[in-house]
Amino acid sequence: MSKASASGKIILFGEHAVVYGRPAIAVPVSHVRAQASVHATHDDEVTIDAPDIARAFALRDAPDDDPLATIIRLTCAQFQVAPRGFRVQVRSTIPVARGLGSGAAVSVAVARALADFFAREVSREEISALAYEVERLHHGTPSGIDNTVIAFEQPVYFVRGRTVSPTRTEQTGMETAKGENVRESRIESFHVARPFTMIIADTGVPALTKVAVGDVRRAWEQNRDEYETMFNHIGTLAHNARVMIEQGANEELGGLMTVNQTWLTLLGVSSPEIQTLVDAAMNAGARGAKLSGGGRGGNVIALVDEVTQDNVMRAMRSAGARDVMVTRVG
Ligand code: MEV
């Protein structure tokens, strides 16, 4: 039997703007994980068992756009092996549709477990590229930050590559229908000079990234200048945040998070439940708070220190947070 796992993630700065080529910062959340195991069987079938989402099915019956089937098919194609004679089991402690990267983590865990099963050496870049293809099924125009931070399992400063075609260069990161473009994203790991602590609090509202990303795209299409300006502001925040993290100026990060939350609200991806948790965290002494991921629901992150941590956790719980976790960055 082969086994592998992959972490969850949070985006500290820059979600949504990252889809349009601005920088963003994401970090792994290692204590929530997707786990995949692959067992040899004595028949020609491939079966998939994902009890946490109440799914059990045969690969041959799965539609082309099924994410679990897709990662298995793509990984086998990459290894040039026929998908047959094994059973894949997937378990996960990462809440689904909460901005914590559960989809990308499942893909990365399955690809890693299959690599082990077929005794293949695969790089983090290759695993990330496989998971990216599944992300495209989930939401059409992913920036690639989720699969990257999860496959690399380290803090990343990520800039989605411009898509370059022989005839034009787009700044939006949209790929052309011809599929002839080159995607060259910039992935930089960076040094966390002084570790810091984030509370991750679940609004309890599931929200599909695809919907929020689609709505932002429609709004951007109608009002490009305004949206490009907001993306620029968010990108500058992510850039400045990286400098502060590298300098250990953690106290400054909170203010940047709160400004980022304001821009996300103006983009239209916050929600009353998110704002309630942001306000609760700030009133209880957090240095900054914002949504993390696609928004509209999902998780709120709050920057705390040893003195404020318990207070902020309590306040977010009393304000309605379903689940509250603490993660240390760096
Ligand atoms: C989702 O975790 C982050 C978004 O920026 C979408 C993406 O980058 O693909 C909302």
Short mmCIF file of C-alpha atoms and ligand atoms in Angstrom, two decimals:
data_model
loop_
_atom_site.label_atom_id
_atom_site.label_comp_id
_atom_site.label_asym_id
_atom_site.label_seq_id
_atom_site.Cartn_x
_atom_site.Cartn_y
_atom_site.Cartn_z
CA MET A 1 0.00 0.00 0.00
CA SER A 2 1.17 3.56 -0.73
CA LYS A 3 0.16 6.52 1.36
CA ALA A 4 0.63 10.28 1.08
CA SER A 5 -0.87 13.45 2.45
CA ALA A 6 -1.09 17.17 1.70
CA SER A 7 -1.75 20.21 3.87
CA GLY A 8 -4.45 22.85 3.74
CA LYS A 9 -3.58 26.50 3.09
CA ILE A 10 -4.58 30.04 3.87
CA ILE A 11 -4.05 33.11 1.73
CA LEU A 12 -2.60 35.90 3.86
CA PHE A 13 -2.76 38.64 1.22
CA GLY A 14 -3.86 39.09 -2.36
CA GLU A 15 -6.68 36.64 -3.16
CA HIS A 16 -8.69 37.51 -6.27
CA ALA A 17 -6.17 40.14 -7.42
CA VAL A 18 -3.76 37.21 -7.89
CA VAL A 19 -6.01 35.88 -10.65
CA TYR A 20 -5.20 39.14 -12.52
CA GLY A 21 -1.44 38.88 -12.20
CA ARG A 22 -0.91 40.70 -8.90
CA PRO A 23 1.23 39.08 -6.18
CA ALA A 24 -0.27 37.12 -3.30
CA ILE A 25 1.07 35.40 -0.20
CA ALA A 26 -0.12 31.98 0.91
CA VAL A 27 1.07 29.65 3.66
CA PRO A 28 0.39 25.97 4.32
CA VAL A 29 -1.75 24.92 7.27
CA SER A 30 -0.13 21.62 8.11
CA HIS A 31 -2.37 20.32 10.87
CA VAL A 32 -5.36 19.91 8.58
CA ARG A 33 -4.59 17.39 5.85
CA ALA A 34 -5.93 15.33 2.99
CA GLN A 35 -4.67 11.74 3.00
CA ALA A 36 -4.66 9.32 0.08
CA SER A 37 -3.80 5.63 0.01
CA VAL A 38 -3.46 3.35 -2.99
CA HIS A 39 -3.88 -0.44 -2.63
CA ALA A 40 -3.20 -3.02 -5.33
CA THR A 41 -6.22 -5.13 -6.27
CA HIS A 42 -6.54 -8.33 -8.28
CA ASP A 43 -8.84 -7.07 -10.99
CA ASP A 44 -8.72 -4.57 -13.82
CA GLU A 45 -10.80 -1.97 -12.06
CA VAL A 46 -9.82 1.29 -10.40
CA THR A 47 -12.14 2.10 -7.54
CA ILE A 48 -12.26 5.29 -5.51
CA ASP A 49 -13.53 5.57 -2.00
CA ALA A 50 -13.96 8.97 -0.31
CA PRO A 51 -16.06 8.34 2.81
CA ASP A 52 -15.81 11.93 4.10
CA ILE A 53 -17.82 13.12 1.11
CA ALA A 54 -19.88 9.91 0.91
CA ARG A 55 -18.50 8.83 -2.45
CA ALA A 56 -17.51 5.38 -3.71
CA PHE A 57 -17.30 4.77 -7.44
CA ALA A 58 -15.43 3.10 -10.27
CA LEU A 59 -13.07 5.21 -12.38
CA ARG A 60 -14.61 3.98 -15.63
CA ASP A 61 -18.06 5.30 -14.57
CA ALA A 62 -16.78 8.76 -13.60
CA PRO A 63 -17.53 11.70 -15.90
CA ASP A 64 -14.68 13.59 -17.57
CA ASP A 65 -14.97 16.51 -15.19
CA ASP A 66 -14.93 14.54 -11.95
CA PRO A 67 -12.03 15.98 -9.92
CA LEU A 68 -10.96 12.73 -8.20
CA ALA A 69 -11.15 10.74 -11.42
CA THR A 70 -9.27 13.50 -13.25
CA ILE A 71 -6.28 13.56 -10.93
CA ILE A 72 -6.01 9.75 -11.21
CA ARG A 73 -6.31 9.79 -15.01
CA LEU A 74 -3.84 12.68 -15.39
CA THR A 75 -1.28 11.20 -13.03
CA CYS A 76 -1.44 7.79 -14.73
CA ALA A 77 -1.11 9.48 -18.13
CA GLN A 78 1.92 11.38 -16.87
CA PHE A 79 3.51 8.09 -15.72
CA GLN A 80 2.42 6.38 -18.94
CA VAL A 81 0.69 3.59 -17.04
CA ALA A 82 -2.79 2.23 -17.62
CA PRO A 83 -5.12 3.02 -14.73
CA ARG A 84 -6.09 -0.45 -13.53
CA GLY A 85 -5.72 -2.82 -10.63
CA PHE A 86 -5.81 -0.46 -7.69
CA ARG A 87 -8.10 1.15 -5.15
CA VAL A 88 -7.69 4.76 -4.02
CA GLN A 89 -8.98 5.85 -0.64
CA VAL A 90 -9.18 9.54 0.24
CA ARG A 91 -9.75 11.01 3.70
CA SER A 92 -9.51 14.64 4.70
CA THR A 93 -9.70 16.82 7.77
CA ILE A 94 -9.76 20.00 5.64
CA PRO A 95 -13.25 21.49 5.61
CA VAL A 96 -14.68 21.63 2.09
CA ALA A 97 -15.55 24.95 0.39
CA ARG A 98 -14.09 27.09 3.18
CA GLY A 99 -11.11 28.65 1.40
CA LEU A 100 -8.62 26.20 2.91
CA GLY A 101 -7.62 24.51 -0.34
CA SER A 102 -9.31 21.14 0.26
CA GLY A 103 -9.69 20.41 -3.46
CA ALA A 104 -6.05 21.12 -4.27
CA ALA A 105 -4.91 19.16 -1.20
CA VAL A 106 -6.86 16.07 -2.27
CA SER A 107 -5.33 16.28 -5.76
CA VAL A 108 -1.81 16.67 -4.39
CA ALA A 109 -2.25 13.80 -1.91
CA VAL A 110 -3.62 11.46 -4.61
CA ALA A 111 -0.85 12.36 -7.10
CA ARG A 112 1.80 11.81 -4.41
CA ALA A 113 0.32 8.45 -3.36
CA LEU A 114 0.16 7.29 -7.00
CA ALA A 115 3.78 8.37 -7.52
CA ASP A 116 4.76 6.19 -4.59
CA PHE A 117 2.58 3.30 -5.79
CA PHE A 118 4.22 3.35 -9.24
CA ALA A 119 7.66 4.07 -7.72
CA ARG A 120 8.10 7.32 -9.68
CA GLU A 121 10.15 10.31 -8.69
CA VAL A 122 8.09 13.46 -9.19
CA SER A 123 9.05 17.01 -8.44
CA ARG A 124 6.88 19.45 -6.50
CA GLU A 125 6.47 21.40 -9.75
CA GLU A 126 5.07 18.32 -11.51
CA ILE A 127 2.67 17.55 -8.67
CA SER A 128 1.59 21.20 -8.64
CA ALA A 129 1.00 21.17 -12.41
CA LEU A 130 -1.18 18.05 -12.17
CA ALA A 131 -3.24 19.59 -9.36
CA TYR A 132 -3.54 22.82 -11.37
CA GLU A 133 -5.32 20.96 -14.16
CA VAL A 134 -7.94 19.78 -11.64
CA GLU A 135 -8.24 23.31 -10.23
CA ARG A 136 -9.17 24.43 -13.72
CA LEU A 137 -12.13 22.07 -13.62
CA HIS A 138 -13.20 23.54 -10.29
CA HIS A 139 -13.11 27.16 -11.26
CA GLY A 140 -12.06 27.85 -14.80
CA THR A 141 -9.45 30.55 -14.24
CA PRO A 142 -7.50 29.61 -11.12
CA SER A 143 -4.35 31.59 -10.48
CA GLY A 144 -2.48 28.44 -9.45
CA ILE A 145 -1.65 29.70 -5.95
CA ASP A 146 -3.57 26.95 -4.13
CA ASN A 147 -1.92 24.00 -5.87
CA THR A 148 1.46 25.75 -5.58
CA VAL A 149 1.46 26.44 -1.84
CA ILE A 150 0.10 22.96 -1.14
CA ALA A 151 2.51 21.10 -3.42
CA PHE A 152 5.48 23.09 -2.08
CA GLU A 153 4.19 23.10 1.52
CA GLN A 154 6.00 26.30 2.40
CA PRO A 155 5.10 30.00 2.44
CA VAL A 156 4.99 31.34 -1.11
CA TYR A 157 4.95 34.73 -2.75
CA PHE A 158 3.16 33.96 -5.96
CA VAL A 159 2.68 35.93 -9.14
CA ARG A 160 0.59 34.32 -11.81
CA GLY A 161 2.40 34.28 -15.13
CA ARG A 162 1.25 36.42 -17.94
CA THR A 163 -0.14 34.34 -20.73
CA VAL A 164 1.93 34.92 -23.76
CA SER A 165 0.83 34.01 -27.24
CA PRO A 166 2.69 34.66 -30.48
CA THR A 167 0.29 37.50 -31.25
CA ARG A 168 -0.60 39.10 -27.96
CA THR A 169 0.22 39.42 -24.31
CA GLU A 170 -2.58 39.56 -21.81
CA GLN A 171 -2.16 41.01 -18.37
CA THR A 172 -5.24 39.33 -17.04
CA GLY A 173 -3.92 35.82 -16.87
CA MET A 174 -6.80 34.55 -18.99
CA GLU A 175 -5.75 31.88 -21.40
CA THR A 176 -6.89 32.06 -24.99
CA ALA A 177 -9.23 29.46 -26.36
CA LYS A 178 -6.50 28.22 -28.70
CA GLY A 179 -4.52 27.04 -25.71
CA GLU A 180 -1.28 28.09 -27.35
CA ASN A 181 -0.06 30.19 -24.48
CA VAL A 182 2.81 29.81 -22.13
CA ARG A 183 2.11 30.21 -18.44
CA GLU A 184 5.11 31.22 -16.44
CA SER A 185 4.14 31.91 -12.89
CA ARG A 186 6.67 33.29 -10.45
CA ILE A 187 6.90 31.27 -7.27
CA GLU A 188 9.19 32.63 -4.60
CA SER A 189 9.66 31.17 -1.18
CA PHE A 190 10.59 33.78 1.38
CA HIS A 191 12.01 34.00 4.84
CA VAL A 192 9.71 34.51 7.82
CA ALA A 193 12.01 36.49 10.11
CA ARG A 194 9.80 36.18 13.19
CA PRO A 195 7.05 33.56 13.45
CA PHE A 196 3.54 34.87 13.96
CA THR A 197 0.20 33.37 14.92
CA MET A 198 -3.06 33.39 12.99
CA ILE A 199 -6.48 32.36 14.18
CA ILE A 200 -8.53 30.67 11.47
CA ALA A 201 -12.25 30.94 12.18
CA ASP A 202 -14.92 29.29 10.06
CA THR A 203 -18.02 31.33 9.26
CA GLY A 204 -19.84 28.02 8.77
CA VAL A 205 -20.96 29.22 5.36
CA PRO A 206 -19.76 27.05 2.47
CA ALA A 207 -18.86 29.10 -0.58
CA LEU A 208 -17.60 27.98 -3.96
CA THR A 209 -14.49 29.82 -5.13
CA LYS A 210 -15.75 29.40 -8.67
CA VAL A 211 -18.81 31.56 -7.98
CA ALA A 212 -16.89 34.40 -6.31
CA VAL A 213 -14.17 34.36 -8.99
CA GLY A 214 -16.85 34.38 -11.73
CA ASP A 215 -18.68 37.32 -10.14
CA VAL A 216 -15.46 39.32 -9.82
CA ARG A 217 -14.68 38.59 -13.45
CA ARG A 218 -18.08 39.86 -14.59
CA ALA A 219 -17.70 43.01 -12.49
CA TRP A 220 -14.18 43.53 -13.87
CA GLU A 221 -15.47 43.15 -17.41
CA GLN A 222 -18.01 45.89 -16.77
CA ASN A 223 -15.66 48.24 -15.02
CA ARG A 224 -12.08 47.41 -15.85
CA ASP A 225 -10.46 50.65 -14.72
CA GLU A 226 -11.97 50.56 -11.26
CA TYR A 227 -11.19 46.87 -10.75
CA GLU A 228 -7.64 47.16 -12.10
CA THR A 229 -7.05 49.99 -9.63
CA MET A 230 -8.34 47.88 -6.74
CA PHE A 231 -6.18 44.93 -7.85
CA ASN A 232 -3.17 47.27 -7.92
CA HIS A 233 -3.84 48.36 -4.34
CA ILE A 234 -4.18 44.73 -3.21
CA GLY A 235 -1.00 43.76 -5.06
CA THR A 236 0.90 46.57 -3.35
CA LEU A 237 -0.34 45.32 0.04
CA ALA A 238 0.94 41.81 -0.72
CA HIS A 239 4.29 43.21 -1.82
CA ASN A 240 4.64 45.36 1.32
CA ALA A 241 3.52 42.49 3.55
CA ARG A 242 6.29 40.30 2.20
CA VAL A 243 8.87 42.98 3.00
CA MET A 244 7.51 43.24 6.56
CA ILE A 245 7.46 39.48 7.08
CA GLU A 246 11.06 39.28 5.88
CA GLN A 247 12.05 42.10 8.23
CA GLY A 248 10.16 40.65 11.19
CA ALA A 249 7.94 43.73 11.39
CA ASN A 250 4.96 41.55 12.30
CA GLU A 251 3.15 44.33 14.15
CA GLU A 252 2.68 46.11 10.82
CA LEU A 253 1.01 43.15 9.14
CA GLY A 254 -2.28 43.53 10.96
CA GLY A 255 -2.98 46.96 9.50
CA LEU A 256 -2.27 45.65 6.00
CA MET A 257 -4.69 42.75 6.55
CA THR A 258 -7.45 45.07 7.58
CA VAL A 259 -6.91 47.29 4.54
CA ASN A 260 -6.90 44.17 2.35
CA GLN A 261 -10.27 43.23 3.88
CA THR A 262 -11.65 46.64 2.91
CA TRP A 263 -10.59 46.13 -0.72
CA LEU A 264 -12.08 42.62 -0.72
CA THR A 265 -15.35 44.09 0.52
CA LEU A 266 -15.26 46.62 -2.31
CA LEU A 267 -14.58 43.80 -4.78
CA GLY A 268 -17.83 42.27 -3.51
CA VAL A 269 -16.51 39.04 -1.99
CA SER A 270 -17.04 39.67 1.71
CA SER A 271 -20.32 38.84 3.48
CA PRO A 272 -22.12 39.81 6.70
CA GLU A 273 -20.89 36.61 8.40
CA ILE A 274 -17.30 37.40 7.43
CA GLN A 275 -17.55 40.99 8.60
CA THR A 276 -19.07 39.89 11.92
CA LEU A 277 -16.06 37.67 12.62
CA VAL A 278 -13.60 40.35 11.44
CA ASP A 279 -15.21 42.90 13.79
CA ALA A 280 -15.29 40.44 16.70
CA ALA A 281 -11.59 39.68 16.24
CA MET A 282 -10.64 43.36 16.02
CA ASN A 283 -12.71 44.32 19.06
CA ALA A 284 -11.03 41.54 21.04
CA GLY A 285 -7.56 42.88 20.24
CA ALA A 286 -6.47 41.18 17.00
CA ARG A 287 -3.89 43.23 15.10
CA GLY A 288 -5.71 42.62 11.82
CA ALA A 289 -8.35 40.36 10.29
CA LYS A 290 -9.64 39.50 6.84
CA LEU A 291 -11.35 36.79 4.83
CA SER A 292 -9.04 34.20 3.32
CA GLY A 293 -9.60 32.50 -0.05
CA GLY A 294 -12.55 33.05 -2.34
CA GLY A 295 -14.73 34.75 0.30
CA ARG A 296 -18.55 35.01 0.49
CA GLY A 297 -18.23 32.58 3.39
CA GLY A 298 -15.41 30.24 4.35
CA ASN A 299 -12.76 31.32 6.81
CA VAL A 300 -11.64 34.54 8.43
CA ILE A 301 -8.03 34.87 9.58
CA ALA A 302 -6.92 37.10 12.44
CA LEU A 303 -3.39 38.06 13.47
CA VAL A 304 -2.88 37.66 17.22
CA ASP A 305 -0.12 37.53 19.80
CA GLU A 306 0.24 35.51 22.99
CA VAL A 307 -1.67 38.09 25.00
CA THR A 308 -4.66 38.44 22.66
CA GLN A 309 -4.92 34.90 21.27
CA ASP A 310 -7.39 33.40 23.77
CA ASN A 311 -9.55 36.50 23.87
CA VAL A 312 -9.79 36.66 20.10
CA MET A 313 -10.65 32.97 19.83
CA ARG A 314 -13.38 33.33 22.44
CA ALA A 315 -14.78 36.44 20.77
CA MET A 316 -14.88 34.82 17.34
CA ARG A 317 -16.64 31.76 18.79
CA SER A 318 -19.22 33.93 20.55
CA ALA A 319 -19.75 35.85 17.30
CA GLY A 320 -20.77 32.58 15.60
CA ALA A 321 -17.55 30.94 14.34
CA ARG A 322 -18.18 27.23 13.83
CA ASP A 323 -14.66 26.06 14.18
CA VAL A 324 -11.61 27.95 15.35
CA MET A 325 -8.00 26.87 14.79
CA VAL A 326 -4.65 28.38 15.55
CA THR A 327 -1.76 28.20 13.12
CA ARG A 328 1.80 29.38 13.51
CA VAL A 329 3.46 30.86 10.42
CA GLY A 330 7.22 30.48 10.10
C1 MEV B 1 -8.65 30.94 -3.86
O1 MEV B 1 -7.99 30.25 -2.81
C2 MEV B 1 -7.94 32.19 -4.21
C3 MEV B 1 -8.53 33.02 -5.34
O2 MEV B 1 -7.64 34.11 -5.55
C4 MEV B 1 -8.69 32.23 -6.61
C5 MEV B 1 -7.37 31.87 -7.25
O3 MEV B 1 -6.34 32.43 -6.95
O4 MEV B 1 -7.40 30.98 -8.13
C6 MEV B 1 -9.88 33.59 -4.96
#
